[in-house]
Amino acid sequence: MLNSVLKTPVNSGILPTQTDEAGLRVYGHYIDGAFSASDSGAYIESTDPVSGEVWSKIARGTDADVERACASAQAAFENPEWRSISASARGKLLRQLGDLILENADWLASVEMKDNGKLIAELGNQMRYMSNYYYYYGGLADKIEGSTIPSDKPGVFNFTRYEPLGVVACIMPWNSPLPLTSLKLAPALAAGNTVVLKPSEFTSASLLEFVKLVELAGFPKGVVNVVTGIGHEMGEALVSHPHVERVAFTGGPEAGRIINEQAARSMKRVTMELGGKSPNIIFEDADLDQALKGAVAGIFAASGQTCVAGSRLLVQRSIHDAFLERLVEFLEDIKFGHPSDPSTQIAPISTAPQLKKIEDYVRIATEEGARLVRGGKRASVDGYPNGLFYEPTIFADVDNSMRIAQEEVFGPVLSVIPFDTEDDAVRIANDINFGLAAGIWTENLARGIRMTEKVRAGTIWVNNYRSTSVTSPFGGFKMSGIGREGGIPGMMEYLELKSVWISTNVDIPNPFIRR
Ligand code: NAD
């Protein structure tokens, strides 16, 4: 069924698969069930990071486009077609969407690859797994129960109920566009909200293909809307819009801070999934073969462009030199190439600004006195002269106070930091403003448990790295975020709790005195 659904025109207006005279795909906003150009008529160009060629144009949103999308979402929230259906019926719609995702996973993966250059082998798995987000939250939709409260006040019956918030604005980054959208969209819809989605200006295409599936699954018009554009140009209109009750943001700490401040002005609820500088801690008693693979997976998978990148490798001094040597050796025969080739291990960096940021941090690290052990330059790959490839890069002799140890690079740049004792490892791991994730490698069970208690991060992996699941909550301590996505806590973020008091004794003894 590959692509057959997506070839079917399901809307009037501009279809996302329309092409212009130059052969570029043209993508519009998706508002109230139809695709449309931007209010200004302007577009942003989207570039394939492998060929360096522009392949599509995305509507460059304005405040007026945001206004249309929020009005559509608010109207859909008030429309009985959505508001009055049962939680079970909502769950069924979500499961139907999950089925459609499975049928179209390869197609969605190929569009996402074109935008961010990630390995198709990883993207295909991600897209297939993404159907579980809709199955999981579809199943949860009718299982969120209020409670009856054994009240200490006579003559009243008190119970609680959970209700949807209303319109939710979701803002996403470019590194995993559809999975990060789905972590917000699935629970928000299961809870009965309506949404306005704002993808990254670098990777909007896959979401605009995906929304066709939302419509095919049977969601009423206006329940899901997409506005595209440049964050700082139209972001404030969305974040501070009076219809928006919650802002769910995944992205960098800088944009997160701005959005959090803007949302606070009108007391909006926020979920913030921000960056990290996660410690991956290798003790001398670890299974070093596994720890080696864990270190590589932590920082060089997806070229380090993951929020949970284990970008600070803390290695016990007794094994430090030998482990570093093995790490460099492990990377000797890695294969760069086109992300669609299943044998490729290293794909390009997703965007030109991100590549520049990586180069800037490599220069900063060198100036700070860190010792470059490997990489530190662009990789030239046969057949792709304009590809944004970068060598896996390792710095040793890094002091935890250096900028290369304290700031997120979001690229394949590893800082190796030696430590002596367990306390030393904990101190270095926690001496940072972030707290997203941590890896601990040890065969000593008691030490493993002690470390999970002492290291301050939202996710801790012992003898593995990068495991995640829709069933488990994910989020950050400190500057890494606010709130949780995934699991039951991820659903509760999209619900408001109401306490209801019903009199079982109509006689109000004295209206001037509170009982
Ligand atoms: P970014 O912060 O530059 O942009 C993210 C999104 O925010 C984009 O859609 C952008 O258009 C929008 N945006 C930017 N400024 C805005 C503003 N003023 N108002 C409203 N919207 C605005 O991040 P990025 O470069 O796209 O992504 C990389 C970052 O995302 C990294 O820091 C990474 O750690 C983080 N991330 C976090 C998680 C997590 O779950 N914690 C997951 C993936 C990525």
PDB file of C-alpha atoms and ligand atoms in Angstrom, residues 170-176 180 183-184 198-203 229-239 249-256 258-259 262 272-276 305-308 351 354 357 408 410 434 436 474-476 480-481 485, ligand 1:
ATOM      1  CA  CYS A 170       2.901  22.028  19.713  1.00  0.00           C
ATOM      2  CA  ILE A 171       6.294  23.257  18.452  1.00  0.00           C
ATOM      3  CA  MET A 172       8.848  20.725  17.184  1.00  0.00           C
ATOM      4  CA  PRO A 173      12.563  20.581  16.194  1.00  0.00           C
ATOM      5  CA  TRP A 174      14.127  19.041  13.080  1.00  0.00           C
ATOM      6  CA  ASN A 175      15.921  15.985  14.420  1.00  0.00           C
ATOM      7  CA  SER A 176      12.942  13.585  14.735  1.00  0.00           C
ATOM      8  CA  LEU A 180       8.398  14.144  18.466  1.00  0.00           C
ATOM      9  CA  LEU A 183       4.564  12.244  21.481  1.00  0.00           C
ATOM     10  CA  LYS A 184       2.474  15.418  21.802  1.00  0.00           C
ATOM     11  CA  LYS A 198       4.300  24.061  14.202  1.00  0.00           C
ATOM     12  CA  PRO A 199       7.127  21.928  12.738  1.00  0.00           C
ATOM     13  CA  SER A 200      10.698  23.123  12.286  1.00  0.00           C
ATOM     14  CA  GLU A 201      11.264  25.344   9.261  1.00  0.00           C
ATOM     15  CA  PHE A 202      13.930  22.810   8.178  1.00  0.00           C
ATOM     16  CA  THR A 203      11.695  19.727   8.275  1.00  0.00           C
ATOM     17  CA  GLY A 229       7.279  29.014   9.139  1.00  0.00           C
ATOM     18  CA  ILE A 230      10.196  30.527  10.980  1.00  0.00           C
ATOM     19  CA  GLY A 231       9.880  30.222  14.753  1.00  0.00           C
ATOM     20  CA  HIS A 232      10.805  33.718  15.825  1.00  0.00           C
ATOM     21  CA  GLU A 233       8.680  35.302  13.072  1.00  0.00           C
ATOM     22  CA  MET A 234       5.327  33.810  14.007  1.00  0.00           C
ATOM     23  CA  GLY A 235       6.090  31.963  17.254  1.00  0.00           C
ATOM     24  CA  GLU A 236       4.923  34.670  19.625  1.00  0.00           C
ATOM     25  CA  ALA A 237       1.539  34.930  17.876  1.00  0.00           C
ATOM     26  CA  LEU A 238       1.047  31.213  18.519  1.00  0.00           C
ATOM     27  CA  VAL A 239       2.499  31.009  22.027  1.00  0.00           C
ATOM     28  CA  PHE A 249       7.681  22.587  23.002  1.00  0.00           C
ATOM     29  CA  THR A 250      10.650  20.457  22.008  1.00  0.00           C
ATOM     30  CA  GLY A 251      13.770  22.306  20.969  1.00  0.00           C
ATOM     31  CA  GLY A 252      16.798  24.164  22.195  1.00  0.00           C
ATOM     32  CA  PRO A 253      17.170  25.907  25.561  1.00  0.00           C
ATOM     33  CA  GLU A 254      17.282  29.411  24.036  1.00  0.00           C
ATOM     34  CA  ALA A 255      13.974  29.158  22.183  1.00  0.00           C
ATOM     35  CA  GLY A 256      12.580  27.282  25.193  1.00  0.00           C
ATOM     36  CA  ILE A 258      11.746  32.736  25.177  1.00  0.00           C
ATOM     37  CA  ILE A 259       8.636  30.599  24.701  1.00  0.00           C
ATOM     38  CA  GLN A 262       5.896  34.424  26.559  1.00  0.00           C
ATOM     39  CA  MET A 272       9.428  21.934  27.715  1.00  0.00           C
ATOM     40  CA  GLU A 273      11.605  19.180  26.251  1.00  0.00           C
ATOM     41  CA  LEU A 274      14.957  20.907  25.876  1.00  0.00           C
ATOM     42  CA  GLY A 275      18.569  20.043  25.345  1.00  0.00           C
ATOM     43  CA  GLY A 276      21.128  18.077  27.281  1.00  0.00           C
ATOM     44  CA  GLN A 305      21.902  15.041  16.731  1.00  0.00           C
ATOM     45  CA  THR A 306      19.809  13.657  19.540  1.00  0.00           C
ATOM     46  CA  CYS A 307      18.769  15.406  22.716  1.00  0.00           C
ATOM     47  CA  VAL A 308      20.003  12.475  24.805  1.00  0.00           C
ATOM     48  CA  THR A 351      21.220  21.519   8.288  1.00  0.00           C
ATOM     49  CA  GLN A 354      23.930  23.041  12.525  1.00  0.00           C
ATOM     50  CA  LYS A 357      27.571  25.333  15.017  1.00  0.00           C
ATOM     51  CA  GLU A 408      25.129  21.406  23.938  1.00  0.00           C
ATOM     52  CA  PHE A 410      24.065  18.681  19.026  1.00  0.00           C
ATOM     53  CA  PHE A 434      21.267  20.189  32.189  1.00  0.00           C
ATOM     54  CA  LEU A 436      18.136  15.059  30.530  1.00  0.00           C
ATOM     55  CA  PHE A 474      10.623  11.100  29.371  1.00  0.00           C
ATOM     56  CA  GLY A 475      11.756  14.595  30.331  1.00  0.00           C
ATOM     57  CA  GLY A 476      14.426  16.654  31.948  1.00  0.00           C
ATOM     58  CA  SER A 480      16.567  20.192  30.237  1.00  0.00           C
ATOM     59  CA  GLY A 481      12.894  20.805  30.638  1.00  0.00           C
ATOM     60  CA  GLU A 485       6.150  13.119  27.588  1.00  0.00           C
TER      61      GLU A 485
HETATM   62  P1  NAD B   1      15.160  25.244  18.070  1.00  0.00           P
HETATM   63  O1  NAD B   1      14.917  25.611  19.489  1.00  0.00           O
HETATM   64  O2  NAD B   1      15.999  26.134  17.245  1.00  0.00           O
HETATM   65  O3  NAD B   1      13.766  25.133  17.294  1.00  0.00           O
HETATM   66  C1  NAD B   1      12.736  24.258  17.706  1.00  0.00           C
HETATM   67  C2  NAD B   1      11.406  24.782  17.189  1.00  0.00           C
HETATM   68  O4  NAD B   1      11.112  26.010  17.832  1.00  0.00           O
HETATM   69  C3  NAD B   1      11.353  25.053  15.700  1.00  0.00           C
HETATM   70  O5  NAD B   1      10.089  24.686  15.201  1.00  0.00           O
HETATM   71  C4  NAD B   1      11.521  26.569  15.620  1.00  0.00           C
HETATM   72  O6  NAD B   1      10.944  27.136  14.487  1.00  0.00           O
HETATM   73  C5  NAD B   1      10.772  26.991  16.872  1.00  0.00           C
HETATM   74  N1  NAD B   1      11.162  28.282  17.415  1.00  0.00           N
HETATM   75  C6  NAD B   1      12.394  28.844  17.471  1.00  0.00           C
HETATM   76  N2  NAD B   1      12.315  30.061  18.061  1.00  0.00           N
HETATM   77  C7  NAD B   1      11.028  30.249  18.394  1.00  0.00           C
HETATM   78  C8  NAD B   1      10.323  31.304  19.036  1.00  0.00           C
HETATM   79  N3  NAD B   1      10.931  32.418  19.453  1.00  0.00           N
HETATM   80  N4  NAD B   1       8.991  31.171  19.222  1.00  0.00           N
HETATM   81  C9  NAD B   1       8.356  30.039  18.815  1.00  0.00           C
HETATM   82  N5  NAD B   1       8.969  29.016  18.187  1.00  0.00           N
HETATM   83  C10 NAD B   1      10.291  29.131  17.987  1.00  0.00           C
HETATM   84  O7  NAD B   1      15.726  23.758  18.096  1.00  0.00           O
HETATM   85  P2  NAD B   1      16.235  22.869  16.888  1.00  0.00           P
HETATM   86  O8  NAD B   1      17.560  23.364  16.430  1.00  0.00           O
HETATM   87  O9  NAD B   1      15.138  22.717  15.876  1.00  0.00           O
HETATM   88  O10 NAD B   1      16.400  21.447  17.610  1.00  0.00           O
HETATM   89  C11 NAD B   1      17.511  21.083  18.340  1.00  0.00           C
HETATM   90  C12 NAD B   1      17.242  21.204  19.820  1.00  0.00           C
HETATM   91  O11 NAD B   1      16.118  20.414  20.196  1.00  0.00           O
HETATM   92  C13 NAD B   1      18.388  20.682  20.663  1.00  0.00           C
HETATM   93  O12 NAD B   1      18.681  21.580  21.700  1.00  0.00           O
HETATM   94  C14 NAD B   1      17.864  19.376  21.227  1.00  0.00           C
HETATM   95  O13 NAD B   1      18.456  18.967  22.433  1.00  0.00           O
HETATM   96  C15 NAD B   1      16.418  19.681  21.382  1.00  0.00           C
HETATM   97  N6  NAD B   1      15.633  18.445  21.464  1.00  0.00           N
HETATM   98  C16 NAD B   1      15.121  18.068  22.669  1.00  0.00           C
HETATM   99  C17 NAD B   1      14.419  16.879  22.786  1.00  0.00           C
HETATM  100  C18 NAD B   1      13.831  16.444  24.096  1.00  0.00           C
HETATM  101  O14 NAD B   1      12.923  15.626  24.084  1.00  0.00           O
HETATM  102  N7  NAD B   1      14.308  16.923  25.229  1.00  0.00           N
HETATM  103  C19 NAD B   1      14.256  16.072  21.657  1.00  0.00           C
HETATM  104  C20 NAD B   1      14.805  16.479  20.448  1.00  0.00           C
HETATM  105  C21 NAD B   1      15.494  17.679  20.352  1.00  0.00           C
END
